[in-house]
């Protein structure tokens, strides 16, 4: 799914980002337990079910997950696609930097682009024109 809200999605803290990465990786409706099991299987330190339950409810409140209740189980699905989320966050962060730092931000971006491989720079220019 992807959202097209007028305001960008909120930034994620570490555990929120881990949860969203798992939801995006699975690309289907998931229970809290499925998310917990997927993340804990790869994590050096196990986290409790209640931790995941709290984080996933917060992500639903923030508009990043959609929650569906069935009996005693909550099922969650991503509201934003991973690519859509990243694009919206980059746009919001870039706009905020330009608003805060003005021309200094634009000069920094231009300098960063100049350091990119020429073939990639051509691709970036094409993407910018198409956007």
mmCIF file with all atom_site columns, C-alpha atoms in Angstrom:
data_model
loop_
_atom_site.group_PDB
_atom_site.id
_atom_site.type_symbol
_atom_site.label_atom_id
_atom_site.label_alt_id
_atom_site.label_comp_id
_atom_site.label_asym_id
_atom_site.label_entity_id
_atom_site.label_seq_id
_atom_site.pdbx_PDB_ins_code
_atom_site.Cartn_x
_atom_site.Cartn_y
_atom_site.Cartn_z
_atom_site.occupancy
_atom_site.B_iso_or_equiv
_atom_site.pdbx_formal_charge
_atom_site.auth_seq_id
_atom_site.auth_comp_id
_atom_site.auth_asym_id
_atom_site.auth_atom_id
_atom_site.pdbx_PDB_model_num
ATOM 1   C CA . UNK A 1 1   ? 0.000   0.000   0.000   1.00 0.00 ? 1   UNK A CA 1
ATOM 2   C CA . UNK A 1 2   ? 1.016   3.573   -0.239  1.00 0.00 ? 2   UNK A CA 1
ATOM 3   C CA . UNK A 1 3   ? -0.425  6.651   1.341   1.00 0.00 ? 3   UNK A CA 1
ATOM 4   C CA . UNK A 1 4   ? -0.663  9.983   -0.339  1.00 0.00 ? 4   UNK A CA 1
ATOM 5   C CA . UNK A 1 5   ? -1.397  12.228  2.582   1.00 0.00 ? 5   UNK A CA 1
ATOM 6   C CA . UNK A 1 6   ? -0.691  15.932  2.398   1.00 0.00 ? 6   UNK A CA 1
ATOM 7   C CA . UNK A 1 7   ? 1.628   15.719  5.381   1.00 0.00 ? 7   UNK A CA 1
ATOM 8   C CA . UNK A 1 8   ? 4.686   13.461  5.377   1.00 0.00 ? 8   UNK A CA 1
ATOM 9   C CA . UNK A 1 9   ? 4.832   10.380  7.583   1.00 0.00 ? 9   UNK A CA 1
ATOM 10  C CA . UNK A 1 10  ? 6.706   10.784  10.864  1.00 0.00 ? 10  UNK A CA 1
ATOM 11  C CA . UNK A 1 11  ? 10.330  9.798   11.259  1.00 0.00 ? 11  UNK A CA 1
ATOM 12  C CA . UNK A 1 12  ? 10.951  6.433   12.936  1.00 0.00 ? 12  UNK A CA 1
ATOM 13  C CA . UNK A 1 13  ? 13.045  5.679   15.993  1.00 0.00 ? 13  UNK A CA 1
ATOM 14  C CA . UNK A 1 14  ? 15.141  2.480   16.031  1.00 0.00 ? 14  UNK A CA 1
ATOM 15  C CA . UNK A 1 15  ? 12.550  -0.098  17.153  1.00 0.00 ? 15  UNK A CA 1
ATOM 16  C CA . UNK A 1 16  ? 9.824   1.477   15.015  1.00 0.00 ? 16  UNK A CA 1
ATOM 17  C CA . UNK A 1 17  ? 12.174  1.220   12.026  1.00 0.00 ? 17  UNK A CA 1
ATOM 18  C CA . UNK A 1 18  ? 12.853  -2.455  12.813  1.00 0.00 ? 18  UNK A CA 1
ATOM 19  C CA . UNK A 1 19  ? 9.131   -3.186  13.015  1.00 0.00 ? 19  UNK A CA 1
ATOM 20  C CA . UNK A 1 20  ? 8.380   -1.358  9.772   1.00 0.00 ? 20  UNK A CA 1
ATOM 21  C CA . UNK A 1 21  ? 11.278  -3.135  8.029   1.00 0.00 ? 21  UNK A CA 1
ATOM 22  C CA . UNK A 1 22  ? 9.782   -6.476  9.084   1.00 0.00 ? 22  UNK A CA 1
ATOM 23  C CA . UNK A 1 23  ? 6.289   -5.488  7.925   1.00 0.00 ? 23  UNK A CA 1
ATOM 24  C CA . UNK A 1 24  ? 7.670   -4.275  4.587   1.00 0.00 ? 24  UNK A CA 1
ATOM 25  C CA . UNK A 1 25  ? 9.833   -7.391  4.217   1.00 0.00 ? 25  UNK A CA 1
ATOM 26  C CA . UNK A 1 26  ? 6.864   -9.691  4.736   1.00 0.00 ? 26  UNK A CA 1
ATOM 27  C CA . UNK A 1 27  ? 4.575   -7.509  2.576   1.00 0.00 ? 27  UNK A CA 1
ATOM 28  C CA . UNK A 1 28  ? 1.347   -8.894  4.057   1.00 0.00 ? 28  UNK A CA 1
ATOM 29  C CA . UNK A 1 29  ? -0.941  -8.517  7.042   1.00 0.00 ? 29  UNK A CA 1
ATOM 30  C CA . UNK A 1 30  ? 0.872   -9.649  10.216  1.00 0.00 ? 30  UNK A CA 1
ATOM 31  C CA . UNK A 1 31  ? 0.100   -10.246 13.861  1.00 0.00 ? 31  UNK A CA 1
ATOM 32  C CA . UNK A 1 32  ? 2.211   -8.771  16.646  1.00 0.00 ? 32  UNK A CA 1
ATOM 33  C CA . UNK A 1 33  ? 3.572   -12.263 17.348  1.00 0.00 ? 33  UNK A CA 1
ATOM 34  C CA . UNK A 1 34  ? 4.661   -12.750 13.726  1.00 0.00 ? 34  UNK A CA 1
ATOM 35  C CA . UNK A 1 35  ? 6.542   -9.457  13.760  1.00 0.00 ? 35  UNK A CA 1
ATOM 36  C CA . UNK A 1 36  ? 8.094   -10.253 17.138  1.00 0.00 ? 36  UNK A CA 1
ATOM 37  C CA . UNK A 1 37  ? 9.167   -13.742 16.035  1.00 0.00 ? 37  UNK A CA 1
ATOM 38  C CA . UNK A 1 38  ? 10.689  -12.413 12.801  1.00 0.00 ? 38  UNK A CA 1
ATOM 39  C CA . UNK A 1 39  ? 12.695  -9.687  14.503  1.00 0.00 ? 39  UNK A CA 1
ATOM 40  C CA . UNK A 1 40  ? 13.682  -11.723 17.562  1.00 0.00 ? 40  UNK A CA 1
ATOM 41  C CA . UNK A 1 41  ? 14.946  -14.556 15.317  1.00 0.00 ? 41  UNK A CA 1
ATOM 42  C CA . UNK A 1 42  ? 17.648  -12.198 14.017  1.00 0.00 ? 42  UNK A CA 1
ATOM 43  C CA . UNK A 1 43  ? 18.230  -10.047 17.104  1.00 0.00 ? 43  UNK A CA 1
ATOM 44  C CA . UNK A 1 44  ? 21.027  -10.573 19.629  1.00 0.00 ? 44  UNK A CA 1
ATOM 45  C CA . UNK A 1 45  ? 18.655  -9.536  22.423  1.00 0.00 ? 45  UNK A CA 1
ATOM 46  C CA . UNK A 1 46  ? 15.052  -10.765 22.582  1.00 0.00 ? 46  UNK A CA 1
ATOM 47  C CA . UNK A 1 47  ? 12.296  -8.233  23.182  1.00 0.00 ? 47  UNK A CA 1
ATOM 48  C CA . UNK A 1 48  ? 8.979   -8.927  24.902  1.00 0.00 ? 48  UNK A CA 1
ATOM 49  C CA . UNK A 1 49  ? 5.622   -9.312  23.171  1.00 0.00 ? 49  UNK A CA 1
ATOM 50  C CA . UNK A 1 50  ? 4.280   -6.271  25.044  1.00 0.00 ? 50  UNK A CA 1
ATOM 51  C CA . UNK A 1 51  ? 7.101   -4.144  23.624  1.00 0.00 ? 51  UNK A CA 1
ATOM 52  C CA . UNK A 1 52  ? 6.084   -5.038  20.074  1.00 0.00 ? 52  UNK A CA 1
ATOM 53  C CA . UNK A 1 53  ? 2.401   -4.619  20.876  1.00 0.00 ? 53  UNK A CA 1
ATOM 54  C CA . UNK A 1 54  ? 3.030   -1.089  22.174  1.00 0.00 ? 54  UNK A CA 1
ATOM 55  C CA . UNK A 1 55  ? 5.235   -0.106  19.213  1.00 0.00 ? 55  UNK A CA 1
ATOM 56  C CA . UNK A 1 56  ? 2.775   -1.450  16.650  1.00 0.00 ? 56  UNK A CA 1
ATOM 57  C CA . UNK A 1 57  ? -0.154  0.353   18.254  1.00 0.00 ? 57  UNK A CA 1
ATOM 58  C CA . UNK A 1 58  ? 1.874   3.573   18.225  1.00 0.00 ? 58  UNK A CA 1
ATOM 59  C CA . UNK A 1 59  ? 2.712   3.048   14.557  1.00 0.00 ? 59  UNK A CA 1
ATOM 60  C CA . UNK A 1 60  ? -1.003  2.610   13.854  1.00 0.00 ? 60  UNK A CA 1
ATOM 61  C CA . UNK A 1 61  ? -1.777  5.816   15.774  1.00 0.00 ? 61  UNK A CA 1
ATOM 62  C CA . UNK A 1 62  ? 0.893   7.621   13.717  1.00 0.00 ? 62  UNK A CA 1
ATOM 63  C CA . UNK A 1 63  ? -0.734  6.404   10.503  1.00 0.00 ? 63  UNK A CA 1
ATOM 64  C CA . UNK A 1 64  ? 2.042   4.041   9.417   1.00 0.00 ? 64  UNK A CA 1
ATOM 65  C CA . UNK A 1 65  ? 0.214   0.787   10.126  1.00 0.00 ? 65  UNK A CA 1
ATOM 66  C CA . UNK A 1 66  ? -3.434  -0.077  9.696   1.00 0.00 ? 66  UNK A CA 1
ATOM 67  C CA . UNK A 1 67  ? -4.845  -2.246  12.485  1.00 0.00 ? 67  UNK A CA 1
ATOM 68  C CA . UNK A 1 68  ? -7.616  -4.804  12.128  1.00 0.00 ? 68  UNK A CA 1
ATOM 69  C CA . UNK A 1 69  ? -8.994  -6.647  15.169  1.00 0.00 ? 69  UNK A CA 1
ATOM 70  C CA . UNK A 1 70  ? -10.190 -10.242 14.788  1.00 0.00 ? 70  UNK A CA 1
ATOM 71  C CA . UNK A 1 71  ? -11.233 -11.873 18.038  1.00 0.00 ? 71  UNK A CA 1
ATOM 72  C CA . UNK A 1 72  ? -8.357  -11.294 20.421  1.00 0.00 ? 72  UNK A CA 1
ATOM 73  C CA . UNK A 1 73  ? -5.766  -10.852 17.679  1.00 0.00 ? 73  UNK A CA 1
ATOM 74  C CA . UNK A 1 74  ? -4.654  -7.618  16.070  1.00 0.00 ? 74  UNK A CA 1
ATOM 75  C CA . UNK A 1 75  ? -3.529  -7.752  12.442  1.00 0.00 ? 75  UNK A CA 1
ATOM 76  C CA . UNK A 1 76  ? -1.400  -4.986  10.956  1.00 0.00 ? 76  UNK A CA 1
ATOM 77  C CA . UNK A 1 77  ? -0.505  -3.950  7.436   1.00 0.00 ? 77  UNK A CA 1
ATOM 78  C CA . UNK A 1 78  ? 1.664   -1.085  6.198   1.00 0.00 ? 78  UNK A CA 1
ATOM 79  C CA . UNK A 1 79  ? -0.144  2.059   5.084   1.00 0.00 ? 79  UNK A CA 1
ATOM 80  C CA . UNK A 1 80  ? 2.887   3.332   3.172   1.00 0.00 ? 80  UNK A CA 1
ATOM 81  C CA . UNK A 1 81  ? 5.047   1.260   0.833   1.00 0.00 ? 81  UNK A CA 1
ATOM 82  C CA . UNK A 1 82  ? 8.698   1.305   1.855   1.00 0.00 ? 82  UNK A CA 1
ATOM 83  C CA . UNK A 1 83  ? 9.648   3.292   -1.255  1.00 0.00 ? 83  UNK A CA 1
ATOM 84  C CA . UNK A 1 84  ? 6.763   5.724   -0.724  1.00 0.00 ? 84  UNK A CA 1
ATOM 85  C CA . UNK A 1 85  ? 7.682   6.216   2.919   1.00 0.00 ? 85  UNK A CA 1
ATOM 86  C CA . UNK A 1 86  ? 11.350  6.854   2.116   1.00 0.00 ? 86  UNK A CA 1
ATOM 87  C CA . UNK A 1 87  ? 10.523  9.286   -0.683  1.00 0.00 ? 87  UNK A CA 1
ATOM 88  C CA . UNK A 1 88  ? 8.109   11.245  1.530   1.00 0.00 ? 88  UNK A CA 1
ATOM 89  C CA . UNK A 1 89  ? 10.611  11.403  4.407   1.00 0.00 ? 89  UNK A CA 1
ATOM 90  C CA . UNK A 1 90  ? 13.469  12.520  2.138   1.00 0.00 ? 90  UNK A CA 1
ATOM 91  C CA . UNK A 1 91  ? 11.266  15.227  0.649   1.00 0.00 ? 91  UNK A CA 1
ATOM 92  C CA . UNK A 1 92  ? 10.220  16.416  4.120   1.00 0.00 ? 92  UNK A CA 1
ATOM 93  C CA . UNK A 1 93  ? 13.768  16.331  5.498   1.00 0.00 ? 93  UNK A CA 1
ATOM 94  C CA . UNK A 1 94  ? 15.186  18.100  2.444   1.00 0.00 ? 94  UNK A CA 1
ATOM 95  C CA . UNK A 1 95  ? 12.533  20.808  2.601   1.00 0.00 ? 95  UNK A CA 1
ATOM 96  C CA . UNK A 1 96  ? 13.178  21.287  6.324   1.00 0.00 ? 96  UNK A CA 1
ATOM 97  C CA . UNK A 1 97  ? 16.936  21.622  5.754   1.00 0.00 ? 97  UNK A CA 1
ATOM 98  C CA . UNK A 1 98  ? 16.430  24.156  2.966   1.00 0.00 ? 98  UNK A CA 1
ATOM 99  C CA . UNK A 1 99  ? 13.974  26.107  5.116   1.00 0.00 ? 99  UNK A CA 1
ATOM 100 C CA . UNK A 1 100 ? 16.373  26.098  8.074   1.00 0.00 ? 100 UNK A CA 1
ATOM 101 C CA . UNK A 1 101 ? 19.697  26.598  6.260   1.00 0.00 ? 101 UNK A CA 1
ATOM 102 C CA . UNK A 1 102 ? 18.662  28.191  2.951   1.00 0.00 ? 102 UNK A CA 1
ATOM 103 C CA . UNK A 1 103 ? 21.357  28.499  0.318   1.00 0.00 ? 103 UNK A CA 1
ATOM 104 C CA . UNK A 1 104 ? 23.925  26.739  2.514   1.00 0.00 ? 104 UNK A CA 1
ATOM 105 C CA . UNK A 1 105 ? 21.823  23.551  2.284   1.00 0.00 ? 105 UNK A CA 1
ATOM 106 C CA . UNK A 1 106 ? 21.495  23.894  -1.491  1.00 0.00 ? 106 UNK A CA 1
ATOM 107 C CA . UNK A 1 107 ? 25.252  24.398  -1.864  1.00 0.00 ? 107 UNK A CA 1
ATOM 108 C CA . UNK A 1 108 ? 25.878  21.306  0.269   1.00 0.00 ? 108 UNK A CA 1
ATOM 109 C CA . UNK A 1 109 ? 23.467  19.242  -1.849  1.00 0.00 ? 109 UNK A CA 1
ATOM 110 C CA . UNK A 1 110 ? 25.048  20.477  -5.081  1.00 0.00 ? 110 UNK A CA 1
ATOM 111 C CA . UNK A 1 111 ? 28.536  19.661  -3.755  1.00 0.00 ? 111 UNK A CA 1
ATOM 112 C CA . UNK A 1 112 ? 27.391  16.186  -2.751  1.00 0.00 ? 112 UNK A CA 1
ATOM 113 C CA . UNK A 1 113 ? 25.937  15.569  -6.209  1.00 0.00 ? 113 UNK A CA 1
ATOM 114 C CA . UNK A 1 114 ? 29.204  16.682  -7.850  1.00 0.00 ? 114 UNK A CA 1
ATOM 115 C CA . UNK A 1 115 ? 31.011  13.936  -5.914  1.00 0.00 ? 115 UNK A CA 1
ATOM 116 C CA . UNK A 1 116 ? 28.760  11.231  -7.369  1.00 0.00 ? 116 UNK A CA 1
ATOM 117 C CA . UNK A 1 117 ? 29.894  8.982   -10.227 1.00 0.00 ? 117 UNK A CA 1
ATOM 118 C CA . UNK A 1 118 ? 29.053  10.669  -13.577 1.00 0.00 ? 118 UNK A CA 1
ATOM 119 C CA . UNK A 1 119 ? 26.808  7.819   -14.774 1.00 0.00 ? 119 UNK A CA 1
ATOM 120 C CA . UNK A 1 120 ? 24.826  7.943   -11.564 1.00 0.00 ? 120 UNK A CA 1
ATOM 121 C CA . UNK A 1 121 ? 24.687  11.749  -11.771 1.00 0.00 ? 121 UNK A CA 1
ATOM 122 C CA . UNK A 1 122 ? 23.112  11.458  -15.252 1.00 0.00 ? 122 UNK A CA 1
ATOM 123 C CA . UNK A 1 123 ? 20.565  9.002   -13.868 1.00 0.00 ? 123 UNK A CA 1
ATOM 124 C CA . UNK A 1 124 ? 19.789  11.341  -10.949 1.00 0.00 ? 124 UNK A CA 1
ATOM 125 C CA . UNK A 1 125 ? 19.249  14.261  -13.355 1.00 0.00 ? 125 UNK A CA 1
ATOM 126 C CA . UNK A 1 126 ? 16.869  12.124  -15.414 1.00 0.00 ? 126 UNK A CA 1
ATOM 127 C CA . UNK A 1 127 ? 14.969  11.055  -12.291 1.00 0.00 ? 127 UNK A CA 1
ATOM 128 C CA . UNK A 1 128 ? 14.713  14.680  -11.161 1.00 0.00 ? 128 UNK A CA 1
ATOM 129 C CA . UNK A 1 129 ? 13.343  15.752  -14.550 1.00 0.00 ? 129 UNK A CA 1
ATOM 130 C CA . UNK A 1 130 ? 10.793  12.910  -14.523 1.00 0.00 ? 130 UNK A CA 1
ATOM 131 C CA . UNK A 1 131 ? 9.645   13.649  -10.968 1.00 0.00 ? 131 UNK A CA 1
#
